[in-house]
Tab-separated table of C-alpha atoms in Angstrom:
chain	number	residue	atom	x	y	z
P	16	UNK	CA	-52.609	2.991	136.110
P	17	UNK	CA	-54.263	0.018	134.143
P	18	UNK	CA	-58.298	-0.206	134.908
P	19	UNK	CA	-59.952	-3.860	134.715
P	20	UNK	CA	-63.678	-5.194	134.133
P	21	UNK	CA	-64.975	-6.743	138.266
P	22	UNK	CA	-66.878	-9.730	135.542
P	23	UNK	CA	-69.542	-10.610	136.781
P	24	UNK	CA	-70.013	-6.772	137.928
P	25	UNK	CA	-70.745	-3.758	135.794
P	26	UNK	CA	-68.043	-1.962	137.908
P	27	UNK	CA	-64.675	-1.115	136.522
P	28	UNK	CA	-61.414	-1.188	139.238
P	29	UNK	CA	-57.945	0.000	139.459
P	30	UNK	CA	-55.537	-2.924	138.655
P	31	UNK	CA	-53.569	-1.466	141.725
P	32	UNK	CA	-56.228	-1.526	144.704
P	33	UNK	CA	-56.049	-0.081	147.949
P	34	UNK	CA	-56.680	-2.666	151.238
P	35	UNK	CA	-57.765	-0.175	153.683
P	36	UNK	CA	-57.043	-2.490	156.129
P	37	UNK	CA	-53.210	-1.271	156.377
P	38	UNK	CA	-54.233	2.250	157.137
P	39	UNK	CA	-57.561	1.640	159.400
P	40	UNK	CA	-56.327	-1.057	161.843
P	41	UNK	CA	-52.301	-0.754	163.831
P	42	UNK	CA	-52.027	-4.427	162.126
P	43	UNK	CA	-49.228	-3.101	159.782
P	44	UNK	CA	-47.848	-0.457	161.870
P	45	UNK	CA	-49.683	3.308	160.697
P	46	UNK	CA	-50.803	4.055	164.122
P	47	UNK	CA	-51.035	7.336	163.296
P	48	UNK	CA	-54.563	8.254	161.536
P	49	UNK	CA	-53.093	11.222	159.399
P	50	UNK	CA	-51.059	9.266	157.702
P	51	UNK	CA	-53.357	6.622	156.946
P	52	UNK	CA	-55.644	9.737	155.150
P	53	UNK	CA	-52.456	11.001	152.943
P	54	UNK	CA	-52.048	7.771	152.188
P	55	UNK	CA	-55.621	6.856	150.830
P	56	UNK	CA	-55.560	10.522	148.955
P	57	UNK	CA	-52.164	10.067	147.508
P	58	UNK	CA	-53.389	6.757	146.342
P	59	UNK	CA	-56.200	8.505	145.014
P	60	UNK	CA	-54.101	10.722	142.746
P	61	UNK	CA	-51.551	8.150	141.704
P	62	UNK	CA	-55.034	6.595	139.964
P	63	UNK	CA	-56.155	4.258	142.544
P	64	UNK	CA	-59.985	3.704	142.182
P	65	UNK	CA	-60.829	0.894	144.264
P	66	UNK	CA	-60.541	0.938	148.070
P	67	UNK	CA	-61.257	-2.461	149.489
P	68	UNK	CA	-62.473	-1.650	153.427
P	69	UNK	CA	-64.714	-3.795	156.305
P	70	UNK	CA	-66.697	-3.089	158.750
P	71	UNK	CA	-64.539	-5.081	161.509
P	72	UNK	CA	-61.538	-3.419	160.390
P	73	UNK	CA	-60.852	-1.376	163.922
P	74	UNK	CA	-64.695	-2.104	164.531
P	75	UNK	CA	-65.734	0.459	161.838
P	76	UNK	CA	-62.989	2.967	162.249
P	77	UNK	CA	-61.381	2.253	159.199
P	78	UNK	CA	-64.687	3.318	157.333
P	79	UNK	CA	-64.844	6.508	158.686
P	80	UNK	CA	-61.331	7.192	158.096
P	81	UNK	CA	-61.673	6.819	154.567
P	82	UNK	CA	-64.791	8.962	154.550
P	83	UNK	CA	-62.628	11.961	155.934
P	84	UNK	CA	-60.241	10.896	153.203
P	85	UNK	CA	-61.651	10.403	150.131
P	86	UNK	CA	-65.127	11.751	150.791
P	87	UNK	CA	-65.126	14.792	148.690
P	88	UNK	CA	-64.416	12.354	145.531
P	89	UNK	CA	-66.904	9.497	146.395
P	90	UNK	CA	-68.356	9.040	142.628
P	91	UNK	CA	-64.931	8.921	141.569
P	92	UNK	CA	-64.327	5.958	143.352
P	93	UNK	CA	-65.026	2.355	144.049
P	94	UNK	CA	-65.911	1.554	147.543
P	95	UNK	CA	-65.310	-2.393	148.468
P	96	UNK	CA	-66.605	-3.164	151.990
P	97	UNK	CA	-67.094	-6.176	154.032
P	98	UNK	CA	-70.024	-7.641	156.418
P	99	UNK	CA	-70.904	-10.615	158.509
P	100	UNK	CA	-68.696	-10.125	161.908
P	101	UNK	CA	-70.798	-9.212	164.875
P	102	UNK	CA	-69.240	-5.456	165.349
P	103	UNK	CA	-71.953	-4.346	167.712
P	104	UNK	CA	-72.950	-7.234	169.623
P	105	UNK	CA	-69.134	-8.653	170.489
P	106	UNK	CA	-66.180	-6.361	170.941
P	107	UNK	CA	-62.833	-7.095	169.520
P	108	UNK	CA	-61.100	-10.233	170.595
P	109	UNK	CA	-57.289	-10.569	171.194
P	110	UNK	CA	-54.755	-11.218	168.867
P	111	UNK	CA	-56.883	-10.762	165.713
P	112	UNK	CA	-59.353	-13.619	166.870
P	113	UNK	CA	-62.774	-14.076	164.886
P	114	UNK	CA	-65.730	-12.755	166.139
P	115	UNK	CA	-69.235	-14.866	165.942
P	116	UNK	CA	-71.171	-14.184	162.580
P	117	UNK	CA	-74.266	-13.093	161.699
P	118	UNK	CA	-75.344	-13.707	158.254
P	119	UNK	CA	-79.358	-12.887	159.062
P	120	UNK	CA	-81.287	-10.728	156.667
P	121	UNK	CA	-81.501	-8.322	159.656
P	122	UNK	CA	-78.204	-8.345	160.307
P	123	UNK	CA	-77.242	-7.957	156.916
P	124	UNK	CA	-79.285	-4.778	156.933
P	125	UNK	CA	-77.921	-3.449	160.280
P	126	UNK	CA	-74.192	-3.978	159.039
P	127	UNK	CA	-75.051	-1.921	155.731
P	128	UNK	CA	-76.957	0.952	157.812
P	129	UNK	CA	-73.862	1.371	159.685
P	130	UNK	CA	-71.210	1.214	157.240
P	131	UNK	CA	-73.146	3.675	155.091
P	132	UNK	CA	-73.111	6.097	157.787
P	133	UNK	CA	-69.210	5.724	158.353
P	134	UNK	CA	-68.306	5.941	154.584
P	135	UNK	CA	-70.205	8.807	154.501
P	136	UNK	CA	-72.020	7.419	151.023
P	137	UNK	CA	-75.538	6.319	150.081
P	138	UNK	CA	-74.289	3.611	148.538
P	139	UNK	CA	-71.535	0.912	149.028
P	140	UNK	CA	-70.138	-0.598	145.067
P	141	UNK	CA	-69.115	-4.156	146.028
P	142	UNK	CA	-70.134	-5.180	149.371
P	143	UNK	CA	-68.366	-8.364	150.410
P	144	UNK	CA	-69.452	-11.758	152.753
P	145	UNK	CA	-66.879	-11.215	154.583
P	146	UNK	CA	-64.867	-14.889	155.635
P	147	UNK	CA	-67.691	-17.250	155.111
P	148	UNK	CA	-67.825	-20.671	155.326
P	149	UNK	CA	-69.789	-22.842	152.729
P	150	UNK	CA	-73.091	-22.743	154.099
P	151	UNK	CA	-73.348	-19.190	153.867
P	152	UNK	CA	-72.540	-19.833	150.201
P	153	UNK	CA	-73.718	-23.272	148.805
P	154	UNK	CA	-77.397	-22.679	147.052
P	155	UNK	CA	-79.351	-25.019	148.790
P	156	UNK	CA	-78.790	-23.923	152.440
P	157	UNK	CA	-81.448	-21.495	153.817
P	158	UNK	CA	-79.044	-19.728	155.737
P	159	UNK	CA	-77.716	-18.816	151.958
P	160	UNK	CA	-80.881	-18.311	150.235
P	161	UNK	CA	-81.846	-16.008	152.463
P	162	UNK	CA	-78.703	-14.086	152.619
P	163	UNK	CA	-78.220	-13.463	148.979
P	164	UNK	CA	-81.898	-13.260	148.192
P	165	UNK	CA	-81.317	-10.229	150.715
P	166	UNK	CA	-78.440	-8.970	148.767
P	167	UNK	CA	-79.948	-9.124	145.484
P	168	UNK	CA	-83.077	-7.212	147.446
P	169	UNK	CA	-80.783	-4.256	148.546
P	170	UNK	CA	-79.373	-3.874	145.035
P	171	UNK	CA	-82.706	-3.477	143.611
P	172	UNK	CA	-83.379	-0.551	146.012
P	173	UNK	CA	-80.020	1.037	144.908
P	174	UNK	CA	-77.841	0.691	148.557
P	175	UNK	CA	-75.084	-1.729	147.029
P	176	UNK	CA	-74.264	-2.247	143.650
P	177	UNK	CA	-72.599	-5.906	143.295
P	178	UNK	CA	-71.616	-8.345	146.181
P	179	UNK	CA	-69.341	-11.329	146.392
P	180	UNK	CA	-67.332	-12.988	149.234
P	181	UNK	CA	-63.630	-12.266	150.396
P	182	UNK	CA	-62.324	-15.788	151.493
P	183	UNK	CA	-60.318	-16.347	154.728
P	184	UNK	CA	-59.051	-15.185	156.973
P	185	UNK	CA	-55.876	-17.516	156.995
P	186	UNK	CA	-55.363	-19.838	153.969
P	187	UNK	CA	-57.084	-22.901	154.149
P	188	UNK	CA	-57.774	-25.472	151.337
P	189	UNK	CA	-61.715	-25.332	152.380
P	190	UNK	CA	-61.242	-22.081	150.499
P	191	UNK	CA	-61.310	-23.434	147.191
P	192	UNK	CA	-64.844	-24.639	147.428
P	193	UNK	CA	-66.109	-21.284	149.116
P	194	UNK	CA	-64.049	-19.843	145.712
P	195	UNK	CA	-65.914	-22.086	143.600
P	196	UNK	CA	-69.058	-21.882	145.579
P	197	UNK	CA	-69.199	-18.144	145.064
P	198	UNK	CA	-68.449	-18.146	141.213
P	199	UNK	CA	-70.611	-21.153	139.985
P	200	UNK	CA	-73.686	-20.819	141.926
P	201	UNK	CA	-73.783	-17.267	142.919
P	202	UNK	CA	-72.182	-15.622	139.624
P	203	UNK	CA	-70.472	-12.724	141.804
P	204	UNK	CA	-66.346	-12.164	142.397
P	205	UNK	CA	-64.572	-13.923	145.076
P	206	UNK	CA	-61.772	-12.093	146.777
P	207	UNK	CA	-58.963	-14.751	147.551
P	208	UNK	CA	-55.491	-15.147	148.885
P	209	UNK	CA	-52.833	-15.151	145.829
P	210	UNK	CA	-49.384	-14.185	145.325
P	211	UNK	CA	-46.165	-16.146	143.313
P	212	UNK	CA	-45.284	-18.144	146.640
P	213	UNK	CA	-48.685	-19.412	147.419
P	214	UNK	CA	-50.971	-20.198	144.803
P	215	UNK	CA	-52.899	-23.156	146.259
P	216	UNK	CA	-56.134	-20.861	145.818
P	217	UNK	CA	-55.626	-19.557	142.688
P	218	UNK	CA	-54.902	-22.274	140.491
P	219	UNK	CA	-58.065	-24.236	141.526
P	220	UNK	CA	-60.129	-20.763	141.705
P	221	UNK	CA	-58.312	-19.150	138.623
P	222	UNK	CA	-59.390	-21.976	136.016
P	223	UNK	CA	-63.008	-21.694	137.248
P	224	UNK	CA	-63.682	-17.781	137.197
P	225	UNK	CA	-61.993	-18.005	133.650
P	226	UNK	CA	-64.325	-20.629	132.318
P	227	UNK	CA	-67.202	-18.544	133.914
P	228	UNK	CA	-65.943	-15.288	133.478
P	229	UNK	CA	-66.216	-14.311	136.838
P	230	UNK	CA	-63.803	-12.121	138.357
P	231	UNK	CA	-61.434	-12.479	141.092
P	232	UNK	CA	-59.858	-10.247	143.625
P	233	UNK	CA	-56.029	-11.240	145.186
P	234	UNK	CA	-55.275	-9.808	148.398
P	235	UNK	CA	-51.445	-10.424	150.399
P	236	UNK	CA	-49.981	-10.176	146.742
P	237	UNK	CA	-46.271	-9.503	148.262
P	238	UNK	CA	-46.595	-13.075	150.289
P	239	UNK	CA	-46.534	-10.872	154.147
P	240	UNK	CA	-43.604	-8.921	152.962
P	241	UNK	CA	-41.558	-11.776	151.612
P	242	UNK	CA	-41.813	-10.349	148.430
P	243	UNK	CA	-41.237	-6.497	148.772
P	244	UNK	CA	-37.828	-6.745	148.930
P	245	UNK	CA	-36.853	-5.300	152.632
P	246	UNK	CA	-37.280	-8.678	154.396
P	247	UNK	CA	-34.066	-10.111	156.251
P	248	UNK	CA	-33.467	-12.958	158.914
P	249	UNK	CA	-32.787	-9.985	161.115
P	250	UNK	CA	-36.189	-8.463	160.181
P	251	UNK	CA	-38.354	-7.855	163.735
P	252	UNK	CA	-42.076	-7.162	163.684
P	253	UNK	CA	-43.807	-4.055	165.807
P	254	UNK	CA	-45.636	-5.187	168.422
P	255	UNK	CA	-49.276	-5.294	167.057
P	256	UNK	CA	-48.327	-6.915	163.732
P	257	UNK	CA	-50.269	-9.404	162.459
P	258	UNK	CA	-47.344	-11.871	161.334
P	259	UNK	CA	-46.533	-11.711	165.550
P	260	UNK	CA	-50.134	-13.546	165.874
P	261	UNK	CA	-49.167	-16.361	163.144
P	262	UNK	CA	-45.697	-16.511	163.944
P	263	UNK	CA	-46.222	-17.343	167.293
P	264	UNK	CA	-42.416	-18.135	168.142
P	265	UNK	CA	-39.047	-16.934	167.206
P	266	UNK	CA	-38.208	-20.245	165.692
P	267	UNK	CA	-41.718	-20.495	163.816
P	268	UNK	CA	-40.869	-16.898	162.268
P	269	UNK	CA	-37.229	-17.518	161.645
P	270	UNK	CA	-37.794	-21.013	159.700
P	271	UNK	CA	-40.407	-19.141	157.894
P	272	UNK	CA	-38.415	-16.018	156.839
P	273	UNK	CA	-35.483	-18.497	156.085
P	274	UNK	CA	-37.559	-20.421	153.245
P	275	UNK	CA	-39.076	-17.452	151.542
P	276	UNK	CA	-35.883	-15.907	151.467
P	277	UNK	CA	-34.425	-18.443	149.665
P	278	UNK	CA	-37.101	-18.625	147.057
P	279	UNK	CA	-36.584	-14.895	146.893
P	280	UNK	CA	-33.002	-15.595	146.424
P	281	UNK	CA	-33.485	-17.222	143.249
P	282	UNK	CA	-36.124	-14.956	141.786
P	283	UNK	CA	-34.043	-11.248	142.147
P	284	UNK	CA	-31.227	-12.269	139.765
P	285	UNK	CA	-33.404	-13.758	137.238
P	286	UNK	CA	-36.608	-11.594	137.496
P	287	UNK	CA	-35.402	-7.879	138.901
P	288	UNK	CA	-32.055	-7.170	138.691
P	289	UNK	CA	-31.094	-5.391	135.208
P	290	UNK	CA	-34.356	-6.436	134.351
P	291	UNK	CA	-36.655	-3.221	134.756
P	292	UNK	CA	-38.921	-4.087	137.571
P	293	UNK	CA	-38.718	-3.952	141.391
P	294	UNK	CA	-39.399	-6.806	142.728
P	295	UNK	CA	-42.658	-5.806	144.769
P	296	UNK	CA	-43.563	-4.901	140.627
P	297	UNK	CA	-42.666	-8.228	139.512
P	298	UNK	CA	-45.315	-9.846	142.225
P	299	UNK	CA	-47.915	-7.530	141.615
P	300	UNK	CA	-47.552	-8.255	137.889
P	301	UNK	CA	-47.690	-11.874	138.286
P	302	UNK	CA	-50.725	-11.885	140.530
P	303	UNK	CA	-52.396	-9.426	137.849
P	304	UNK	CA	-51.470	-12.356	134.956
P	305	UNK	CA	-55.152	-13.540	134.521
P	306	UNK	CA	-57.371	-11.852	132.596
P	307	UNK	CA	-59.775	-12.573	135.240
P	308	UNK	CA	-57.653	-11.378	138.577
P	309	UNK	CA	-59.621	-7.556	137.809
P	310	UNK	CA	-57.496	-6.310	141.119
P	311	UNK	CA	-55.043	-6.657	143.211
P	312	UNK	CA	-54.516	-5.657	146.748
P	313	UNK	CA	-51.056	-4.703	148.346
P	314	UNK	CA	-50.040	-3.752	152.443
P	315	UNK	CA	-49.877	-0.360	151.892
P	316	UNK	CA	-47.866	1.463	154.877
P	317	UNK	CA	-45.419	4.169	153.186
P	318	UNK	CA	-45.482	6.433	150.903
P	319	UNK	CA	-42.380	4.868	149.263
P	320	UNK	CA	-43.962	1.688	148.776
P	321	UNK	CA	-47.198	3.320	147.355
P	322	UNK	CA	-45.452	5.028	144.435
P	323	UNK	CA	-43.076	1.649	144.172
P	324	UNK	CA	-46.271	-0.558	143.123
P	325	UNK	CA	-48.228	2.166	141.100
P	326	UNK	CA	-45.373	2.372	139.109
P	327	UNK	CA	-45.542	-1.121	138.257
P	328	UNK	CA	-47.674	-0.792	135.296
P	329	UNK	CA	-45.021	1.642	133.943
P	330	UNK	CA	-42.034	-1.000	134.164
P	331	UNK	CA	-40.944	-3.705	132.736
P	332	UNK	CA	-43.841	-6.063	131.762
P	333	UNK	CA	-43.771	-9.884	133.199
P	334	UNK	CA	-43.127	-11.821	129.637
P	335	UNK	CA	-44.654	-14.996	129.070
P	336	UNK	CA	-41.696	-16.788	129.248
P	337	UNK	CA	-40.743	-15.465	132.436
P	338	UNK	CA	-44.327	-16.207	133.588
P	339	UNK	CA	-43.668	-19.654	132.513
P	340	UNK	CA	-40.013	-19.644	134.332
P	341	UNK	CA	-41.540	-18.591	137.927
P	342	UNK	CA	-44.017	-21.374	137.596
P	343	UNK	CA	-41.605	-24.183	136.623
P	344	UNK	CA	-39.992	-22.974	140.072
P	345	UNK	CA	-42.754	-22.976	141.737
P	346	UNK	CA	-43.943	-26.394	140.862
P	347	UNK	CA	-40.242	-27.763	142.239
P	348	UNK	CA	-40.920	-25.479	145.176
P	349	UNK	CA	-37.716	-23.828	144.346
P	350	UNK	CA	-35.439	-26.984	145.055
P	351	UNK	CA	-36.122	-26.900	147.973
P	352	UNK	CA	-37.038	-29.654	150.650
P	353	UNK	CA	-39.710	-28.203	153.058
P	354	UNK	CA	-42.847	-25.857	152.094
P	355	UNK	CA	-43.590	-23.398	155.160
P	356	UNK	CA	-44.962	-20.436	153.049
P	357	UNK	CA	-48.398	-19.984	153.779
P	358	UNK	CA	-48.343	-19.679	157.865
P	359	UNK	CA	-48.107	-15.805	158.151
P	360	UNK	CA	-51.320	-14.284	155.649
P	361	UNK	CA	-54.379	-11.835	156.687
């Protein structure tokens, strides 16, 4: 396992991190809660540190799995969580809708009393806006000011140790200046959508938290699944799965599937095959390129796939050359025509 700096942090993270969200929510198929615990543990001993969770995340379920988890090593860990969603005041909405935010001092307080109690810890490590929008952000804005003068507040009395934002939920351009936003005027991580087929965040995000030192946080590195190497046109989401919410027709999904596989098409015999790498390695390795990106944070749903990207730091490394290869493709989108990689993300 390969550990990284959080800049802008004093925390150190696992390269590899662990998105609870796979494991806490039916959104990628673990319905069954014992296997979302061996999971997290396995994790755990493989050398994950850092376990990315939210307090919306099966409206706070997802917490308290991870307590019965991973409790009994708590400061041997990392614990990322997320705030801002109403939990208590408006119940979950169908088909992975947004609930109303709160970003209130009192709120703020409320949602870190609660998720405390579920993580079974006196403390949360990186505690995360969770899906802002720029005026909960922008300096200048007293719905900001007072949020993050409340943030710095509660890390002076000990009950978080850093905070930052995790962008989303879908990608959107308006992203970029949240990124930017969160970097520049608030000096704290962002946590951002960013993986070899869509990069629209990262390289205007990337260039920033480099120049600032500031780190960033890539979540969906594996593009949905396009990029873990199991995906065919024949491939049929559970019901539940998120990609059923943004794919919202059979023609939307197949046209989808159909242009990341040919991407993927061009990348296996010049990236993975005889090469070393799997290629669910090769995109965690290129999401991990910057010295800034401290973590990065697969769907995790098997064991198979758990040991698959753990081992990544063990194969093959991503040369610069090939680094420099993928993105020559990428900027001619492959060859290809049309662009519709970007519909189905968390």
């Amino acid at each position: 396992m390969e550990y990284r700096k959080l800049h802008g942090t004093d925390l150190d993270v696992s390269a590899l991190g662990f998105g609870v969200w796979t494991v806490g929510t039916t959104w990628w198929g673990v319905k069954d809660e014992a296997v979302g615990e061996r999971l997290l543990r396995e994790a755990f001993e493989l050398g994950v540190t850092f376990f990315d969770n939210g307090d919306t995340y099966a409206s706070g379920r997802a917490e308290a799995l991870q307590r019965r988890a991973l409790g009994d090593v708590r400061d041997q860990i990392v614990i990322g969580s997320k705030f801002g969603y109403d939990i208590y005041t408006h119940p979950e909405r169908p088909g992975q809708q947004e609930r109303p935010h709160d970003w209130s001092p009192l709120y703020l307080r409320k949602a870190l009393e609660g998720s405390l109690k579920r993580l079974g810890t006196d403390r949360i490590d990186y505690y995360q806006l969770h899906n802002p929008r720029l005026d909960a952000i922008q300096q200048g804005s007293a719905l900001a000011d007072d949020l993050w003068a409340e943030l710095e507040q509660l890390k002076n009395e000990g009950l978080i140790r850093a905070y930052g934002t995790a962008l989303g939920p879908a990608l959107n351009e308006r992203q970029i200046e949240e990124g930017v936003a969160t970097i520049k005027e608030r000096r704290a991580p962002t946590q951002i959508i960013y993986n070899l087929l869509e990069q629209v965040l990262g390289e205007q995000i990337l260039p920033v938290a480099e120049a600032e030192q500031i780190s960033v946080v890539a979540r969906v590195p594996h593009a949905s699944g396009l990029l873990e190497g199991y995906m065919t046109l024949d491939t049929q989401f559970e019901p539940g799965d998120h990609r059923n919410w943004r794919l919202t027709t059979n023609q939307k999904r197949k046209a989808w599937m159909e242009d990341g596989l040919k991407k993927v098409e061009q990348l296996t015999p010049r990236f993975v095959e005889g090469q070393g790498r799997t290629l669910g390695q090769l995109a965690l390795q290129f999401a991990l390129h910057s010295p800034m990106m401290a973590s990065v944070l697969p769907n995790i749903y098997s064991a198979e796939g758990l040991r698959e990207y753990a081992a990544a730091f063990e194969a093959a490394p991503l040369t610069e050359g090939e680094y420099s290869e993928i993105q020559a493709l990428y900027a001619d989108n492959f060859g290809l025509s049309t662009n519709l990689i970007g519909e189905v993300v968390k």
